[in-house]
PDB file of C-alpha atoms in Angstrom:
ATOM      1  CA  UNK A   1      19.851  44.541   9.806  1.00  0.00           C
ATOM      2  CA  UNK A   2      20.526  47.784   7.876  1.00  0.00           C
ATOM      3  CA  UNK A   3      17.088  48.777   7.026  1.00  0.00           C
ATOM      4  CA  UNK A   4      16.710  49.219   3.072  1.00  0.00           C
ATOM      5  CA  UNK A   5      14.393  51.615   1.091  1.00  0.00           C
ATOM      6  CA  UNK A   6      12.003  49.889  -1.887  1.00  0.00           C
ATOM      7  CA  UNK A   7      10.463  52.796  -4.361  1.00  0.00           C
ATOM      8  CA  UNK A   8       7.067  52.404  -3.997  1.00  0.00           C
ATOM      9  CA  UNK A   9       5.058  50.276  -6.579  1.00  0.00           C
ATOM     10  CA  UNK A  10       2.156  51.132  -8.455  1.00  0.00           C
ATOM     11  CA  UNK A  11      -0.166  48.625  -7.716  1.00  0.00           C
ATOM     12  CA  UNK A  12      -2.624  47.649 -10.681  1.00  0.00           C
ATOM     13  CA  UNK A  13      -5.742  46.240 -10.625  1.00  0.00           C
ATOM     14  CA  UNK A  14      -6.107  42.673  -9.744  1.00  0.00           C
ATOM     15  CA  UNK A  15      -2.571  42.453  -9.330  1.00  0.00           C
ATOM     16  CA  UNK A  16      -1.443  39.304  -7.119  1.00  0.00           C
ATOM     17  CA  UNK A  17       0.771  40.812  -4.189  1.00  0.00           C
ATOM     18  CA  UNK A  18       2.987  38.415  -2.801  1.00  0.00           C
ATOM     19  CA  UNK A  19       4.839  38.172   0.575  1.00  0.00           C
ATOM     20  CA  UNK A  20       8.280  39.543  -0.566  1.00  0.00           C
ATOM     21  CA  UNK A  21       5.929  42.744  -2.372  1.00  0.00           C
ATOM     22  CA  UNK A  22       4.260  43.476   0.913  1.00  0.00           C
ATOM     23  CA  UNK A  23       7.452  42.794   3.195  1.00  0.00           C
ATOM     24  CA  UNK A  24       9.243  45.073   0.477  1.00  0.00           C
ATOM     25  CA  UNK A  25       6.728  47.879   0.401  1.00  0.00           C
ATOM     26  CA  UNK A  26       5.053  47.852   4.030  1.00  0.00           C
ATOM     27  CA  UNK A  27       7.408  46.221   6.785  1.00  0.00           C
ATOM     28  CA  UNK A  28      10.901  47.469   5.272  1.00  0.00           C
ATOM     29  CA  UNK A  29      10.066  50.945   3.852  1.00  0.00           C
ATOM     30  CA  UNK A  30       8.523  51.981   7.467  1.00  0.00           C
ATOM     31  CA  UNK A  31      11.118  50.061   8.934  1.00  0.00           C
ATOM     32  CA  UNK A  32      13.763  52.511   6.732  1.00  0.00           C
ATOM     33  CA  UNK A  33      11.081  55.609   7.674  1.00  0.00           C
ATOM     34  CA  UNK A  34      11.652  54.906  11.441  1.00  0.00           C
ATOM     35  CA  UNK A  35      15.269  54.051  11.764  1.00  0.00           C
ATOM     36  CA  UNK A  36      17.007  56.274   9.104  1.00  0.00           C
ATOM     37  CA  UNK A  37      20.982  56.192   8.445  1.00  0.00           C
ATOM     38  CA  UNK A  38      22.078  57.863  11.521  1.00  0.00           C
ATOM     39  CA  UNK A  39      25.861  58.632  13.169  1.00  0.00           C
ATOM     40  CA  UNK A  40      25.878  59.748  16.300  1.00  0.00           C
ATOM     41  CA  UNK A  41      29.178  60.632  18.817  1.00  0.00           C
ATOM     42  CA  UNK A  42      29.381  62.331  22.312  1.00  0.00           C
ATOM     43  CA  UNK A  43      32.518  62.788  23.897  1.00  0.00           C
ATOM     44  CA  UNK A  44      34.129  62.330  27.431  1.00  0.00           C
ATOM     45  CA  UNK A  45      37.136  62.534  26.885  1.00  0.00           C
ATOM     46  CA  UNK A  46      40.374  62.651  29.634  1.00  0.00           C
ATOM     47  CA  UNK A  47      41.207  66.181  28.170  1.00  0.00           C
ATOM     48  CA  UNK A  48      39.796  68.686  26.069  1.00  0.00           C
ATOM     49  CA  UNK A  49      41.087  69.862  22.613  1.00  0.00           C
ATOM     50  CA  UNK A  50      43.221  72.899  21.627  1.00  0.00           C
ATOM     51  CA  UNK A  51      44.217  74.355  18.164  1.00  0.00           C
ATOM     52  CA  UNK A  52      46.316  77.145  17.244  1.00  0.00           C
ATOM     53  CA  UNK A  53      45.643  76.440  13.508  1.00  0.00           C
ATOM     54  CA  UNK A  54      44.529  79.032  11.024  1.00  0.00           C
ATOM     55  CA  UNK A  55      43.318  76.411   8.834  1.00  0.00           C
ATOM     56  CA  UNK A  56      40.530  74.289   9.035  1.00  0.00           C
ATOM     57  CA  UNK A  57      41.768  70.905  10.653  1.00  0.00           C
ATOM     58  CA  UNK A  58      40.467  68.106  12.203  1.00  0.00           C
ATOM     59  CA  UNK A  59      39.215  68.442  16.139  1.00  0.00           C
ATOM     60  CA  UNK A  60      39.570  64.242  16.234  1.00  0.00           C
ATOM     61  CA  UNK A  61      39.916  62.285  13.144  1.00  0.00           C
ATOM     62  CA  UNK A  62      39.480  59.184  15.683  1.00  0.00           C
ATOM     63  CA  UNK A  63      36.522  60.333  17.897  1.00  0.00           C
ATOM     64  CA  UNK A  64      34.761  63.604  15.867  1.00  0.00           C
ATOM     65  CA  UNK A  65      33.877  61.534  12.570  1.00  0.00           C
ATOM     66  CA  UNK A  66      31.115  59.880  11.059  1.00  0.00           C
ATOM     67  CA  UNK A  67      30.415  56.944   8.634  1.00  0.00           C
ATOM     68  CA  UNK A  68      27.247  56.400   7.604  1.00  0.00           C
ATOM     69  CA  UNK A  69      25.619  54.857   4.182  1.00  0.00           C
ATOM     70  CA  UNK A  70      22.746  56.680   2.795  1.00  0.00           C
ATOM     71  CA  UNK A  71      20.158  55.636   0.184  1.00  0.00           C
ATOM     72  CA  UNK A  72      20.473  59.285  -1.286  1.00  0.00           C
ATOM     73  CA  UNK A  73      18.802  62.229  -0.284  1.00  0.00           C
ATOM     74  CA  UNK A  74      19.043  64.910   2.332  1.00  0.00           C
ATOM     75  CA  UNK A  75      21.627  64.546   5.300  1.00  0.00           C
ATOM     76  CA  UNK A  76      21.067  66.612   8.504  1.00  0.00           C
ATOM     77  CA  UNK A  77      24.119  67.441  10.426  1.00  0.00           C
ATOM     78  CA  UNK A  78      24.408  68.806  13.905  1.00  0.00           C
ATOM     79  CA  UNK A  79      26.918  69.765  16.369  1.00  0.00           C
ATOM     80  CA  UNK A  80      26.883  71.194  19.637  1.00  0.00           C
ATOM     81  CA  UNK A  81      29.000  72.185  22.333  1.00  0.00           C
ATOM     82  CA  UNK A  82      31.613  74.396  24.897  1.00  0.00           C
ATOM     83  CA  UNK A  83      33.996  76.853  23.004  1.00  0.00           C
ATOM     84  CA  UNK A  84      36.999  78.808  24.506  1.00  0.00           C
ATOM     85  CA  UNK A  85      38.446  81.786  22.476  1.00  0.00           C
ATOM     86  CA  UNK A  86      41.848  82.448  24.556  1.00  0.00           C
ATOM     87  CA  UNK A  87      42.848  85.107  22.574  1.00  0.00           C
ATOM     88  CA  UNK A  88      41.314  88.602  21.691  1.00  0.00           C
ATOM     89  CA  UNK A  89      39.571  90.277  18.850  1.00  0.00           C
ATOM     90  CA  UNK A  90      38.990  86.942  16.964  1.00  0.00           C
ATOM     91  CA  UNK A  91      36.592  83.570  17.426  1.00  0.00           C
ATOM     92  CA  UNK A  92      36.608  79.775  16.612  1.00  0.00           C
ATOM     93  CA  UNK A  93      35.001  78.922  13.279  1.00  0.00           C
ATOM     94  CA  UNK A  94      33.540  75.112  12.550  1.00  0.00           C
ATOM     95  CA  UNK A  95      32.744  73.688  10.002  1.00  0.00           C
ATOM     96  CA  UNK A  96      32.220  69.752   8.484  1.00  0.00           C
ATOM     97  CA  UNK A  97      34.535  67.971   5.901  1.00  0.00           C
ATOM     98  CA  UNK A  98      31.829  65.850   3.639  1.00  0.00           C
ATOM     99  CA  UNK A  99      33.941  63.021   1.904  1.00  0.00           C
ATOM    100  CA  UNK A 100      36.802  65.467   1.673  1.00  0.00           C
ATOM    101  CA  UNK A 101      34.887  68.739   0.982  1.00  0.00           C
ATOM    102  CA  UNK A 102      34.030  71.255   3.593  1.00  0.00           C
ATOM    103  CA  UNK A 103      30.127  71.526   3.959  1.00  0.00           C
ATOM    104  CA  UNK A 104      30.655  75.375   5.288  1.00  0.00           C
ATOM    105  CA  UNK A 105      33.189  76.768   2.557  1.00  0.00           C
ATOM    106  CA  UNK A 106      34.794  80.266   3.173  1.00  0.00           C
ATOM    107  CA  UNK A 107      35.063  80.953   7.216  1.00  0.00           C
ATOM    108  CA  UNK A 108      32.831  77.485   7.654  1.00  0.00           C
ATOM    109  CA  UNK A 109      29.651  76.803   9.063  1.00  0.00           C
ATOM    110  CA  UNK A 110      29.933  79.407  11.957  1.00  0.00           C
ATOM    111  CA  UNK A 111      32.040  81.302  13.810  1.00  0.00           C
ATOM    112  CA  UNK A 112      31.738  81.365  17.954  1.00  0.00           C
ATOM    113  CA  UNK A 113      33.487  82.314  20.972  1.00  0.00           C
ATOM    114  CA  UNK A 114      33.627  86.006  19.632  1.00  0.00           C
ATOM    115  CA  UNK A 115      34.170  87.403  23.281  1.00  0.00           C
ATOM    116  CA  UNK A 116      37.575  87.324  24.846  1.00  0.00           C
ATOM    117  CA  UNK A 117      38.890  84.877  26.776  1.00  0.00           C
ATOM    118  CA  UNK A 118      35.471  82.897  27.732  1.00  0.00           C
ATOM    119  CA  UNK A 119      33.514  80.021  27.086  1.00  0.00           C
ATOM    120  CA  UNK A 120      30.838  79.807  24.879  1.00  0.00           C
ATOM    121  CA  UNK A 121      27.812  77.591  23.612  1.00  0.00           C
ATOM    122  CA  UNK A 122      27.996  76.902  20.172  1.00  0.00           C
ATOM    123  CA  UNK A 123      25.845  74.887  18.185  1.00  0.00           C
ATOM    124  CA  UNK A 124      24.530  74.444  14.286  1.00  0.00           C
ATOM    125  CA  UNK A 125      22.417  72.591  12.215  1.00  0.00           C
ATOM    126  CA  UNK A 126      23.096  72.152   8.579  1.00  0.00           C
ATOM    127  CA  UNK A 127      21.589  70.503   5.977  1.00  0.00           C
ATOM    128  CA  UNK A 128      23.268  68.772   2.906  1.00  0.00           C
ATOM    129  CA  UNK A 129      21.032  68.612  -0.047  1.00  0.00           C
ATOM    130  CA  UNK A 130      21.117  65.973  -2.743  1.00  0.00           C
ATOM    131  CA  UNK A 131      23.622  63.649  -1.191  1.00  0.00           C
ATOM    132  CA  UNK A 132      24.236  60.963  -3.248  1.00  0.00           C
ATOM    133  CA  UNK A 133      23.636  57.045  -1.819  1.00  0.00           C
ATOM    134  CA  UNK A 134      26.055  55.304  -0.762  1.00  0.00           C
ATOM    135  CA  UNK A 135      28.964  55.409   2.259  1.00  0.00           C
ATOM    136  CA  UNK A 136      29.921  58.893   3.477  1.00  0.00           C
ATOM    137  CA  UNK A 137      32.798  60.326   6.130  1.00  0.00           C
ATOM    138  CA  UNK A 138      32.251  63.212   7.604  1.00  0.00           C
ATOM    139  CA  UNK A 139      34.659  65.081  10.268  1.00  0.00           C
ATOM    140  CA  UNK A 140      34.323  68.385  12.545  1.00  0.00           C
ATOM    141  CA  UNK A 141      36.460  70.812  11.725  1.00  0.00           C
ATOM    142  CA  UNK A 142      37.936  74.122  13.626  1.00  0.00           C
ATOM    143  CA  UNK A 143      40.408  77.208  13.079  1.00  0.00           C
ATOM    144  CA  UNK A 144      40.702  80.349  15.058  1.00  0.00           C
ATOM    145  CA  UNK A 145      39.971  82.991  13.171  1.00  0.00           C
ATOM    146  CA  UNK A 146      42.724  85.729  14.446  1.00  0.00           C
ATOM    147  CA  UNK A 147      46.493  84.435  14.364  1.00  0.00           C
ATOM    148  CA  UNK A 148      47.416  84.530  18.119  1.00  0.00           C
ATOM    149  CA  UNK A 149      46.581  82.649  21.000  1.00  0.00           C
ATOM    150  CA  UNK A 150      44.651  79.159  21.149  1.00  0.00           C
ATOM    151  CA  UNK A 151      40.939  77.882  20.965  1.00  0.00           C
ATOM    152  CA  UNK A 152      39.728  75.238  22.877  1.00  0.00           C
ATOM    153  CA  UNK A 153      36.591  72.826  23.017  1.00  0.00           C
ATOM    154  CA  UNK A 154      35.518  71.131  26.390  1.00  0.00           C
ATOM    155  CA  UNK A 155      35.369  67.146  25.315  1.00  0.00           C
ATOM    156  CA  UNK A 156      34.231  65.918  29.004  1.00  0.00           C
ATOM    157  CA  UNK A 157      37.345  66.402  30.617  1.00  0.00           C
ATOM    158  CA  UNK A 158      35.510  68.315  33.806  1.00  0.00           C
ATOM    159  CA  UNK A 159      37.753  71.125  32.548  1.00  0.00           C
ATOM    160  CA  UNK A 160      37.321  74.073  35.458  1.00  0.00           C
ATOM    161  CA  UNK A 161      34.510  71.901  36.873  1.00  0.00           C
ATOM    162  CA  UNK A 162      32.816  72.431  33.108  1.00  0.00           C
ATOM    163  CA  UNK A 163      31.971  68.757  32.109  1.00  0.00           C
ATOM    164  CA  UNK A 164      30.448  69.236  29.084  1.00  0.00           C
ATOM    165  CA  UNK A 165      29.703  66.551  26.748  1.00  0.00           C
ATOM    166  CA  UNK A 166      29.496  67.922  22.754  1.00  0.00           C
ATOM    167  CA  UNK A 167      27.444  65.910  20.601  1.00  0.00           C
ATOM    168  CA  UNK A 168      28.054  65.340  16.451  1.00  0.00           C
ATOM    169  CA  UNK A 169      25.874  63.561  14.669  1.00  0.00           C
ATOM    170  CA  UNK A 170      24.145  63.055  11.177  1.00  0.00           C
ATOM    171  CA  UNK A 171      20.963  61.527   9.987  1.00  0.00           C
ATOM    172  CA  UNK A 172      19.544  61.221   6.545  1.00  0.00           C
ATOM    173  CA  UNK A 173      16.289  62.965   6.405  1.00  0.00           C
ATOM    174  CA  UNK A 174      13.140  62.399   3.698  1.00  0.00           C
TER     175      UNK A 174
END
């Protein structure tokens, strides 16, 4: 069961509270306090991904997106994981598409793998404000940020003996 959020009642004086008012208000708003919306992916994957795009575009429209319905509110989003820049003088940018609308605009969320040719940790943690209720997609997004070479992410592949497992997720927060 999806747990559902009840605005609270103001109780009056002498008011008769029945079963469905105290299942409503106690049992079922806790219930939504403890186990908010949440979407949650970590890969392993047989290979990791590449782009040569200078565009933001999907990493996985399959595996790197999230559904999740909100009751409205404030959505926290996180990603972490293993960059490669392969090429020099630029770095890998990410960012989140939000029902068709990138969360980051301009040059995203952030830009990593800044030194050439290595591996990096990357992570962020953004918040959405105001999100409306109701069913939301969400999908990682990448570019490099110079026009030669290729960025990759490590997707559990055991890539160079690196078997690093990113994690995406979102949770609505109150």
């Amino acid at each position: 069961m999806t747990p559902t959020w009840h605005t609270p009642l103001t109780w009056q004086v002498d008011q008769l509270v029945t079963e469905a008012d105290l299942n409503g208000q106690l049992r079922d708003n806790l219930t939504f306090l403890k186990d908010p919306p949440t979407a949650f992916v970590r890969l392993d994957e047989e290979a990791d991904y590449t782009t040569s795009s200078d565009e933001f575009v999907d990493v996985d429209r399959e595996r790197l997106a999230l559904k999740l319905t909100t009751a409205g509110g404030d959505l926290l989003v996180v990603y972490f994981g293993m960059l490669f820049n392969g090429f020099s003088g630029g770095g890998v940018a990410l960012d989140v598409a939000l029902d068709g609308r990138r969360v980051g605009r301009d040059d995203g969320l952030l830009i990593g793998g800044i030194s050439d040719r290595s591996w990096t940790s990357v992570s962020f943690t953004a918040l959405v404000r105001d999100l409306a209720a109701g069913s939301h997609q969400l999908y990682l997004q990448w570019k490099r940020t110079k026009q030669t070479g290729v960025a990759q992410m490590l997707a559990g592949a055991g890539t160079l003996n690196l078997d690093v497992h990113p994690q995406f997720w979102a949770r609505e927060i109150s």
